[in-house]
Each structure stands twice: as C-alpha cells, then as structure tokens.
XYZ file of N, CA and C in Angstrom:
672
model
N 65.778 -69.474 186.696
C 64.571 -69.147 185.932
C 63.463 -70.159 186.176
N 62.242 -69.693 186.082
C 61.092 -70.570 186.300
C 61.012 -71.619 185.191
N 60.591 -72.811 185.573
C 60.454 -73.876 184.582
C 59.257 -73.583 183.698
N 59.391 -73.938 182.437
C 58.323 -73.670 181.482
C 57.118 -74.559 181.745
N 55.974 -74.081 181.315
C 54.714 -74.791 181.532
C 54.414 -75.680 180.335
N 54.246 -76.972 180.587
C 53.887 -77.919 179.532
C 52.387 -77.864 179.273
N 52.007 -78.038 178.033
C 50.592 -78.005 177.654
C 50.002 -79.406 177.640
N 48.694 -79.482 177.788
C 47.990 -80.739 177.547
C 48.038 -81.020 176.047
N 48.441 -82.212 175.621
C 48.506 -82.510 174.186
C 47.171 -82.312 173.471
N 46.071 -82.611 174.144
C 44.765 -82.426 173.513
C 44.503 -80.945 173.262
N 44.946 -80.093 174.169
C 44.780 -78.655 173.949
C 45.637 -78.190 172.780
N 46.834 -78.742 172.664
C 47.683 -78.397 171.524
C 47.032 -78.822 170.209
N 46.308 -79.935 170.237
C 45.665 -80.445 169.027
C 44.468 -79.597 168.637
N 43.592 -79.319 169.612
C 42.373 -78.552 169.355
C 42.127 -77.593 170.517
N 42.733 -76.423 170.479
C 42.675 -75.484 171.596
C 41.264 -75.067 171.995
N 40.427 -74.772 171.017
C 39.079 -74.312 171.348
C 38.269 -75.404 172.039
N 38.392 -76.612 171.559
C 37.611 -77.722 172.106
C 38.069 -78.105 173.504
N 39.371 -78.012 173.745
C 39.913 -78.470 175.023
C 40.449 -77.314 175.864
N 39.825 -76.167 175.765
C 40.324 -75.007 176.499
C 40.275 -75.214 178.008
N 39.400 -76.109 178.474
C 39.314 -76.377 179.903
C 40.654 -76.873 180.450
N 41.424 -77.558 179.604
C 42.715 -78.095 180.042
C 43.719 -76.987 180.336
N 43.455 -75.793 179.844
C 44.388 -74.686 180.000
C 44.157 -73.905 181.282
N 43.019 -74.099 181.916
C 42.574 -73.133 182.912
C 43.253 -73.217 184.275
N 43.149 -74.363 184.919
C 43.574 -74.407 186.313
C 44.713 -75.376 186.593
N 45.154 -76.112 185.589
C 46.242 -77.055 185.823
C 47.523 -76.528 185.192
N 48.605 -76.618 185.951
C 49.886 -76.084 185.508
C 50.911 -77.218 185.548
N 51.345 -77.679 184.384
C 52.213 -78.852 184.309
C 53.671 -78.441 184.135
N 54.481 -78.756 185.128
C 55.918 -78.485 185.038
C 56.702 -79.740 184.663
N 56.081 -80.897 184.837
C 56.745 -82.162 184.545
C 55.837 -83.046 183.700
N 56.444 -83.910 182.907
C 55.682 -84.808 182.045
C 54.806 -85.749 182.861
N 55.266 -86.155 184.035
C 54.453 -87.039 184.874
C 53.121 -86.397 185.238
N 53.119 -85.091 185.439
C 51.871 -84.384 185.735
C 50.958 -84.368 184.508
N 51.558 -84.247 183.337
C 50.779 -84.309 182.097
C 50.108 -85.672 181.980
N 50.855 -86.728 182.269
C 50.302 -88.083 182.186
C 49.163 -88.278 183.180
N 49.317 -87.743 184.382
C 48.249 -87.843 185.380
C 46.985 -87.158 184.880
N 47.152 -85.996 184.293
C 46.016 -85.257 183.735
C 45.343 -86.052 182.626
N 46.130 -86.635 181.752
C 45.574 -87.410 180.641
C 44.772 -88.599 181.149
N 45.271 -89.249 182.190
C 44.560 -90.397 182.757
C 43.243 -89.969 183.388
N 43.249 -88.849 184.076
C 42.043 -88.379 184.770
C 41.001 -87.824 183.812
N 41.447 -87.094 182.796
C 40.514 -86.308 181.988
C 40.269 -86.833 180.574
N 41.162 -87.637 180.040
C 41.049 -87.984 178.622
C 41.059 -89.483 178.323
N 41.094 -90.309 179.332
C 41.169 -91.753 179.101
C 39.782 -92.383 179.034
N 39.686 -93.464 178.284
C 38.441 -94.228 178.259
C 38.093 -94.696 179.669
N 36.794 -94.752 180.011
C 36.397 -95.314 181.306
C 36.854 -96.765 181.405
N 37.083 -97.225 182.616
C 37.544 -98.602 182.800
C 36.454 -99.608 182.452
N 35.216 -99.298 182.829
C 34.110 -100.225 182.582
C 32.987 -99.469 181.877
N 32.650 -99.899 180.674
C 31.584 -99.234 179.932
C 30.993 -100.193 178.907
N 29.797 -99.844 178.438
C 29.134 -100.628 177.406
C 29.704 -100.236 176.044
N 30.167 -101.208 175.285
C 30.749 -100.920 173.975
C 29.736 -100.315 173.013
N 28.468 -100.594 173.244
C 27.424 -100.091 172.354
C 27.023 -98.655 172.694
N 26.403 -98.488 173.857
C 25.818 -97.186 174.194
C 26.768 -96.269 174.956
N 27.933 -96.791 175.361
C 28.970 -96.050 176.083
C 28.563 -95.671 177.505
N 27.538 -96.306 178.032
C 27.167 -96.105 179.424
C 28.287 -96.650 180.306
N 28.669 -95.894 181.333
C 29.772 -96.315 182.196
C 29.254 -96.921 183.494
N 30.068 -97.776 184.092
C 29.670 -98.483 185.309
C 30.829 -98.502 186.303
N 30.473 -98.544 187.575
C 31.493 -98.610 188.617
C 32.011 -100.031 188.798
N 31.154 -101.017 188.523
C 31.534 -102.405 188.748
C 31.137 -103.261 187.545
N 31.887 -104.321 187.303
C 31.620 -105.217 186.182
C 30.244 -105.880 186.274
N 29.781 -106.301 187.471
C 28.440 -106.899 187.558
C 27.334 -105.966 187.070
N 27.497 -104.673 187.301
C 26.495 -103.711 186.833
C 26.463 -103.671 185.308
N 27.619 -103.781 184.690
C 27.682 -103.818 183.230
C 27.018 -105.083 182.700
N 27.302 -106.213 183.328
C 26.703 -107.483 182.901
C 25.187 -107.425 183.010
N 24.699 -106.853 184.102
C 23.253 -106.704 184.289
C 22.656 -105.839 183.185
N 23.351 -104.769 182.835
C 22.898 -103.882 181.754
C 22.829 -104.637 180.433
N 23.845 -105.417 180.134
C 23.880 -106.159 178.873
C 22.773 -107.202 178.793
N 22.416 -107.762 179.925
C 21.373 -108.785 179.948
C 19.973 -108.186 179.885
N 19.765 -107.103 180.600
C 18.420 -106.545 180.725
C 18.086 -105.515 179.651
N 19.093 -104.809 179.154
C 18.825 -103.697 178.234
C 19.302 -103.962 176.811
N 19.589 -105.210 176.496
C 20.133 -105.526 175.175
C 19.223 -105.039 174.046
N 17.916 -105.196 174.211
C 16.970 -104.838 173.149
C 16.912 -103.334 172.907
N 17.156 -102.561 173.947
C 17.034 -101.102 173.825
C 18.384 -100.402 173.744
N 19.458 -101.158 173.847
C 20.798 -100.568 173.820
C 21.159 -100.181 172.384
N 21.366 -98.912 172.153
C 21.638 -98.394 170.809
C 23.085 -97.896 170.735
N 23.730 -98.179 169.626
C 25.127 -97.771 169.479
C 25.260 -96.251 169.455
N 26.237 -95.773 170.209
C 26.580 -94.354 170.215
C 28.101 -94.229 170.177
N 28.604 -93.349 169.350
C 30.056 -93.134 169.343
C 30.445 -92.233 170.512
N 31.711 -92.251 170.876
C 32.180 -91.291 171.866
C 32.025 -89.885 171.295
N 31.673 -88.947 172.138
C 31.486 -87.574 171.670
C 32.807 -86.822 171.546
N 33.882 -87.391 172.079
C 35.191 -86.772 171.940
C 36.260 -87.856 171.886
N 37.428 -87.477 171.439
C 38.510 -88.440 171.324
C 39.008 -88.833 172.712
N 39.132 -90.129 172.961
C 39.596 -90.629 174.251
C 40.823 -91.516 174.072
N 41.627 -91.592 175.112
C 42.821 -92.429 175.083
C 42.409 -93.878 175.291
N 42.788 -94.733 174.371
C 42.414 -96.143 174.460
C 43.238 -96.851 175.535
N 42.799 -98.047 175.891
C 43.540 -98.812 176.892
C 44.931 -99.172 176.389
N 45.035 -99.444 175.101
C 46.342 -99.740 174.521
C 47.271 -98.537 174.645
N 46.740 -97.360 174.351
C 47.533 -96.138 174.474
C 47.900 -95.867 175.931
N 46.961 -96.140 176.841
C 47.259 -95.961 178.259
C 48.435 -96.836 178.680
N 48.457 -98.061 178.151
C 49.570 -98.954 178.454
C 50.895 -98.394 177.970
N 50.889 -97.780 176.779
C 52.104 -97.174 176.241
C 52.537 -95.978 177.083
N 51.557 -95.204 177.542
C 51.872 -94.024 178.348
C 52.493 -94.397 179.687
N 52.119 -95.542 180.217
C 52.636 -95.968 181.516
C 54.076 -96.465 181.440
N 54.547 -96.725 180.227
C 55.935 -97.165 180.074
C 56.884 -95.979 180.264
N 58.032 -96.250 180.817
C 59.013 -95.195 181.045
C 59.632 -94.758 179.728
N 59.635 -93.457 179.501
C 60.209 -92.921 178.269
C 61.735 -92.993 178.304
N 62.325 -93.254 177.150
C 63.781 -93.299 177.037
C 64.365 -91.912 176.745
N 63.501 -90.937 176.533
C 63.964 -89.584 176.229
C 64.621 -88.951 177.460
N 65.520 -88.011 177.216
C 66.271 -87.377 178.305
C 65.610 -86.105 178.817
N 64.952 -85.366 177.955
C 64.391 -84.074 178.347
C 62.872 -84.136 178.458
N 62.317 -83.200 179.222
C 60.866 -83.122 179.351
C 60.227 -82.850 177.988
N 60.910 -82.046 177.192
C 60.408 -81.736 175.849
C 60.258 -83.009 175.016
N 61.301 -83.825 174.980
C 61.262 -85.048 174.174
C 60.286 -86.077 174.751
N 60.194 -86.122 176.075
C 59.227 -87.024 176.702
C 57.803 -86.631 176.313
N 57.557 -85.324 176.269
C 56.229 -84.835 175.881
C 55.920 -85.234 174.449
N 56.895 -85.104 173.565
C 56.667 -85.480 172.166
C 56.442 -86.984 172.019
N 57.045 -87.778 172.894
C 56.753 -89.215 172.894
C 55.272 -89.447 173.191
N 54.745 -88.672 174.132
C 53.319 -88.766 174.463
C 52.474 -88.386 173.252
N 52.847 -87.303 172.594
C 52.111 -86.850 171.408
C 52.044 -87.952 170.353
N 53.160 -88.585 170.098
C 53.209 -89.630 169.069
C 52.352 -90.837 169.439
N 52.232 -91.107 170.734
C 51.368 -92.203 171.181
C 49.901 -91.839 170.989
N 49.552 -90.623 171.348
C 48.148 -90.200 171.293
C 47.674 -89.930 169.872
N 48.518 -89.305 169.073
C 48.109 -88.863 167.732
C 49.109 -89.355 166.682
N 49.218 -90.650 166.488
C 50.192 -91.188 165.532
C 49.948 -90.651 164.125
N 50.990 -90.139 163.523
C 50.880 -89.604 162.172
C 50.541 -88.133 162.117
N 50.095 -87.557 163.234
C 49.761 -86.130 163.242
C 51.038 -85.305 163.355
N 51.135 -84.202 162.610
C 52.330 -83.357 162.712
C 52.529 -82.866 164.141
N 53.760 -82.899 164.589
C 54.046 -82.393 165.929
C 53.930 -80.872 165.966
N 53.471 -80.317 167.076
C 53.529 -78.859 167.219
C 54.982 -78.422 167.352
N 55.251 -77.162 167.175
C 56.636 -76.694 167.240
C 57.204 -76.776 168.645
N 56.335 -76.776 169.643
C 56.798 -76.813 171.024
C 55.748 -77.463 171.916
N 56.162 -78.158 172.977
C 55.204 -78.724 173.926
C 54.788 -77.734 175.000
N 55.397 -76.552 174.973
C 55.171 -75.588 176.039
C 54.101 -74.563 175.680
N 53.533 -73.999 176.717
C 52.686 -72.823 176.549
C 53.629 -71.636 176.490
N 53.408 -70.723 175.550
C 54.396 -69.667 175.349
C 54.477 -68.733 176.556
N 55.501 -67.872 176.560
C 55.778 -67.037 177.720
C 54.612 -66.132 178.079
N 53.942 -65.582 177.068
C 52.825 -64.687 177.363
C 51.677 -65.446 178.002
N 51.430 -66.692 177.538
C 50.371 -67.480 178.148
C 50.755 -67.916 179.552
N 52.044 -68.215 179.783
C 52.483 -68.552 181.124
C 52.263 -67.361 182.049
N 52.508 -66.175 181.535
C 52.262 -64.971 182.312
C 50.772 -64.821 182.582
N 49.954 -65.191 181.588
C 48.509 -65.155 181.788
C 48.081 -66.127 182.879
N 48.762 -67.268 182.967
C 48.461 -68.200 184.051
C 48.598 -67.488 185.393
N 49.721 -66.805 185.563
C 49.964 -66.106 186.825
C 48.896 -65.051 187.071
N 48.601 -64.266 186.039
C 47.598 -63.216 186.197
C 46.213 -63.802 186.476
N 45.913 -64.902 185.783
C 44.594 -65.505 185.994
C 44.458 -66.043 187.411
N 45.506 -66.670 187.926
C 45.449 -67.184 189.290
C 45.249 -66.040 190.284
N 45.933 -64.929 190.048
C 45.752 -63.770 190.914
C 44.326 -63.235 190.799
N 43.847 -63.168 189.568
C 42.490 -62.674 189.321
C 41.455 -63.591 189.963
N 41.630 -64.905 189.795
C 40.700 -65.860 190.390
C 40.721 -65.760 191.909
N 41.905 -65.459 192.461
C 41.988 -65.290 193.903
C 41.190 -64.095 194.386
N 41.143 -63.050 193.566
C 40.387 -61.852 193.944
C 38.901 -62.011 193.678
N 38.568 -62.543 192.518
C 37.176 -62.563 192.077
C 36.521 -63.936 192.131
N 37.346 -64.984 192.205
C 36.812 -66.341 192.079
C 35.714 -66.671 193.063
N 35.929 -66.356 194.338
C 34.945 -66.709 195.358
C 33.611 -66.021 195.107
N 33.687 -64.740 194.744
C 32.455 -63.987 194.491
C 31.696 -64.556 193.300
N 32.414 -64.829 192.215
C 31.768 -65.354 191.013
C 31.181 -66.736 191.270
N 31.926 -67.587 191.969
C 31.414 -68.922 192.284
C 30.130 -68.835 193.093
N 30.111 -67.940 194.068
C 28.915 -67.787 194.893
C 27.742 -67.306 194.051
N 28.009 -66.360 193.150
C 26.943 -65.857 192.276
C 26.387 -66.967 191.398
N 27.286 -67.783 190.836
C 26.833 -68.872 189.963
C 26.053 -69.925 190.743
N 26.496 -70.233 191.957
C 25.791 -71.214 192.779
C 24.411 -70.704 193.176
N 24.332 -69.418 193.474
C 23.027 -68.834 193.793
C 22.105 -68.906 192.579
N 22.670 -68.602 191.412
C 21.859 -68.646 190.194
C 21.371 -70.058 189.905
N 22.171 -71.057 190.314
C 21.787 -72.451 190.092
C 20.892 -72.993 191.195
N 20.632 -72.167 192.224
C 19.718 -72.577 193.285
C 20.353 -73.342 194.415
N 21.668 -73.160 194.630
C 22.340 -73.910 195.693
C 22.724 -73.014 196.864
N 21.809 -72.219 197.345
C 22.104 -71.356 198.479
C 21.466 -71.850 199.760
N 20.552 -72.813 199.647
C 19.868 -73.318 200.834
C 20.014 -74.829 200.889
N 20.796 -75.308 201.831
C 21.071 -76.737 201.929
C 19.807 -77.548 202.174
N 18.897 -77.023 202.984
C 17.686 -77.772 203.298
C 16.831 -77.976 202.053
N 16.735 -76.931 201.246
C 15.941 -77.055 200.023
C 16.557 -78.083 199.084
N 17.888 -78.111 199.023
C 18.548 -79.079 198.151
C 18.177 -80.501 198.557
N 18.296 -80.785 199.853
C 18.033 -82.131 200.322
C 16.592 -82.538 200.155
N 15.713 -81.561 200.239
C 14.295 -81.885 200.149
C 13.873 -82.212 198.723
N 14.520 -81.576 197.751
C 14.075 -81.722 196.369
C 14.863 -82.773 195.587
N 16.146 -82.957 195.926
C 16.990 -83.828 195.126
C 17.746 -84.816 196.014
N 18.172 -85.908 195.409
C 19.024 -86.844 196.127
C 20.395 -86.212 196.327
N 21.154 -86.747 197.267
C 22.479 -86.197 197.555
C 23.390 -86.263 196.334
N 23.337 -87.376 195.598
C 24.174 -87.519 194.399
C 23.789 -86.511 193.327
N 22.477 -86.299 193.163
C 22.013 -85.348 192.152
C 22.439 -83.932 192.503
N 22.345 -83.594 193.785
C 22.750 -82.265 194.238
C 24.239 -82.054 193.990
N 25.051 -83.061 194.339
C 26.489 -82.949 194.154
C 26.849 -82.815 192.678
N 26.209 -83.595 191.825
C 26.479 -83.540 190.393
C 26.119 -82.177 189.817
N 24.975 -81.668 190.222
C 24.520 -80.385 189.701
C 25.377 -79.247 190.245
N 25.823 -79.391 191.504
C 26.690 -78.375 192.092
C 28.014 -78.304 191.332
N 28.569 -79.472 191.015
C 29.823 -79.500 190.267
C 29.655 -78.873 188.886
N 28.509 -79.122 188.268
C 28.242 -78.514 186.961
C 28.182 -76.998 187.082
N 27.566 -76.520 188.165
C 27.475 -75.080 188.382
C 28.859 -74.476 188.592
N 29.709 -75.180 189.336
C 31.070 -74.704 189.564
C 31.845 -74.669 188.250
N 31.666 -75.700 187.432
C 32.337 -75.757 186.127
C 31.946 -74.556 185.270
N 30.671 -74.242 185.257
C 30.215 -73.084 184.484
C 30.777 -71.796 185.063
N 30.878 -71.751 186.385
C 31.427 -70.560 187.027
C 32.889 -70.363 186.658
N 33.643 -71.452 186.607
C 35.045 -71.352 186.215
C 35.173 -70.848 184.784
N 34.295 -71.318 183.906
C 34.267 -70.804 182.536
C 34.008 -69.303 182.541
N 33.068 -68.894 183.379
C 32.700 -67.482 183.457
C 33.880 -66.658 183.957
N 34.597 -67.173 184.973
C 35.746 -66.454 185.514
C 36.809 -66.261 184.438
N 37.125 -67.326 183.703
C 38.137 -67.233 182.656
C 37.717 -66.262 181.562
N 36.478 -66.378 181.102
C 35.995 -65.490 180.049
C 36.004 -64.040 180.517
N 35.592 -63.820 181.769
C 35.556 -62.471 182.322
C 36.970 -61.908 182.420
N 37.906 -62.762 182.807
C 39.302 -62.340 182.900
C 39.854 -61.949 181.535
N 39.600 -62.777 180.526
C 40.131 -62.511 179.192
C 39.557 -61.235 178.598
N 38.287 -60.963 178.919
C 37.642 -59.756 178.403
C 38.185 -58.508 179.085
N 38.467 -58.590 180.384
C 38.805 -57.408 181.165
C 40.296 -57.169 181.358
N 41.146 -58.101 180.925
C 42.574 -57.872 181.095
C 43.017 -56.750 180.169
N 44.061 -55.998 180.537
C 44.556 -54.922 179.677
C 44.959 -55.445 178.313
N 44.711 -54.655 177.282
C 45.002 -55.099 175.917
C 46.480 -55.363 175.711
N 47.338 -54.698 176.466
C 48.775 -54.901 176.311
C 49.209 -56.291 176.702
N 48.359 -56.995 177.516
C 48.710 -58.342 177.926
C 48.365 -59.350 176.852
N 47.519 -58.960 175.897
C 47.061 -59.899 174.869
C 48.033 -59.929 173.709
N 49.279 -60.193 174.012
C 50.321 -60.078 172.997
C 50.237 -61.131 171.927
N 49.520 -62.219 172.193
C 49.481 -63.289 171.200
C 48.290 -63.188 170.275
N 47.381 -62.254 170.563
C 46.176 -62.153 169.757
C 46.504 -61.826 168.312
N 45.795 -62.436 167.392
C 45.950 -62.121 165.991
C 46.913 -63.008 165.247
N 47.695 -63.821 165.986
C 48.608 -64.710 165.274
C 47.854 -65.891 164.703
N 48.369 -66.404 163.627
C 47.692 -67.504 162.959
C 47.955 -68.818 163.656
N 47.010 -69.701 163.554
C 47.188 -71.046 164.108
C 48.186 -71.818 163.274
N 48.826 -72.800 163.933
C 49.815 -73.599 163.221
C 49.182 -74.689 162.384
N 47.887 -74.974 162.626
C 47.227 -76.005 161.843
C 47.659 -77.393 162.223
N 47.242 -77.852 163.405
C 47.640 -79.174 163.870
C 46.612 -80.231 163.553
N 45.588 -79.881 162.763
C 44.521 -80.837 162.518
C 44.997 -82.050 161.749
N 44.403 -83.194 162.055
C 44.712 -84.404 161.319
C 43.863 -84.436 160.060
N 44.210 -85.272 159.082
C 43.426 -85.335 157.848
C 41.953 -85.563 158.142
N 41.108 -84.724 157.550
C 39.673 -84.886 157.737
C 39.131 -84.177 158.954
N 40.013 -83.500 159.725
C 39.567 -82.794 160.913
C 39.733 -81.316 160.682
N 38.941 -80.536 161.416
C 39.042 -79.092 161.297
C 40.368 -78.626 161.877
N 40.970 -77.613 161.259
C 42.207 -77.062 161.774
C 41.914 -76.258 163.018
N 42.679 -76.428 164.125
C 42.443 -75.668 165.337
C 42.493 -74.185 165.058
N 41.628 -73.441 165.725
C 41.519 -72.021 165.453
C 42.252 -71.167 166.457
N 42.739 -71.722 167.566
C 43.387 -70.915 168.581
C 44.699 -70.348 168.069
N 45.039 -69.135 168.509
C 46.312 -68.544 168.147
C 47.372 -68.853 169.186
N 47.017 -69.570 170.258
C 47.949 -69.816 171.340
C 48.613 -71.183 171.268
N 47.951 -72.179 170.740
C 48.351 -73.562 170.963
C 49.756 -73.880 170.492
N 50.159 -73.329 169.367
C 51.442 -73.719 168.794
C 52.467 -72.609 168.916
N 52.396 -71.848 169.994
C 53.288 -70.703 170.113
C 54.236 -70.862 171.284
N 54.766 -72.065 171.472
C 55.689 -72.309 172.572
C 57.082 -71.819 172.258
N 57.918 -71.850 173.279
C 59.301 -71.397 173.121
C 60.217 -72.603 173.001
C-alpha cells in the first residue's frame, strides 16, 4: 500500500492561512516535513530585530543599524515563524519509532501547549485529491501559467530588461507564478466532480490556541 501523506504542521494548525503548504509538496517522511519547515516557516538567519528587514550578510545588517536607526520602526512578524531555538530542537534526532510519533514531536516543539490534531496525515480523500490535482496541473498547468505570465506582462524578454532590473523581473515573475498556482488550485477545486468532495461539510476539529481563531478548514484534522 502507498505510504500516507504527512501534513505540514502549520497547515494542520491553520488550514486556510497556510493552504499553500498543501498544494505542491507531498511529504512521505518526517525529514521532508522538517526540510519544508526550514525553507518556508523559519525565521530568517539575518534580520533587523526592529523592522524585520532581512539581509544576506551581517555587514549589511550592521550598516542598516548604523544608518537607519532614526527611521527604523518596530514591526511584528506578519505570521508565526519558527525561532532559532525551535530550529535547534527540530535538528535533534527524534527518539520516536514511527513517522506518526516523530511528527507529533515536531508539533510539540512548534506549538507547545496546543492540542494535538487527531492525526498527522492528510486523509485518504485529500491524498486522492493530491493525485488528481497533479494530473490536472499536468494537463492545465502550463496553459494557466502562460496566461498568468502574459497578464503580468512577462511575454517579451526585451521589454522586461528594458523596464526593470533583472532581480525585479525575477521577483515579479515568481509572484506571477505563485498567483497562477493559486488560480490552478482554485480552478481545480471548483471544477472537480462533486463526488470527489467527500470531505466537504465536516466540522473543523478546532486546533486554535487560546486567543486565536479556530481554523475553519474541514480537511486539516481528518487524517487516518
């Protein structure tokens, strides 16, 4: 039998907010989950504690602190990020024997005190949706991406270079692709047969921490 698909813990916590984690990554092992968390949910290595501006090198941060101190205004992170202390805990080898228990060890590190979901897995119907979505993206993905890139003005390389710097073009292109992927997923969910939407209408398990909104997704806590 096929191995079950592990969910991103952040998606389990707040499915609507972190739905991007569900789209194109398929985790069969806890190590893959950890890699995803490091890439997508960890604090930047070098950043200003006040304004949260990130830097590639420490000297750039020092220059910022010296030159922009008067105008540097405190800003909180706009989303929950894994702290360096938590990253250190995640890098330690788990003593658990199963992927399920290893995943729950990760949950306890990231969200101490938060109730555990009933399962670390994406349920069977959602795993099936993964397969269908990949097939759908294979059929429609290229066309939709091209349409979104055209809409964003990235059909003529010469025009891009003339108007914007290479870094700006690349950043904007990636943003356009990100929006296109959102469009592909939304289009897929709208157009899939209703019989495939077997999980629709179920209530959320309520994984919210005290003082936080309860997640509204009907999928997050429906693992096997």
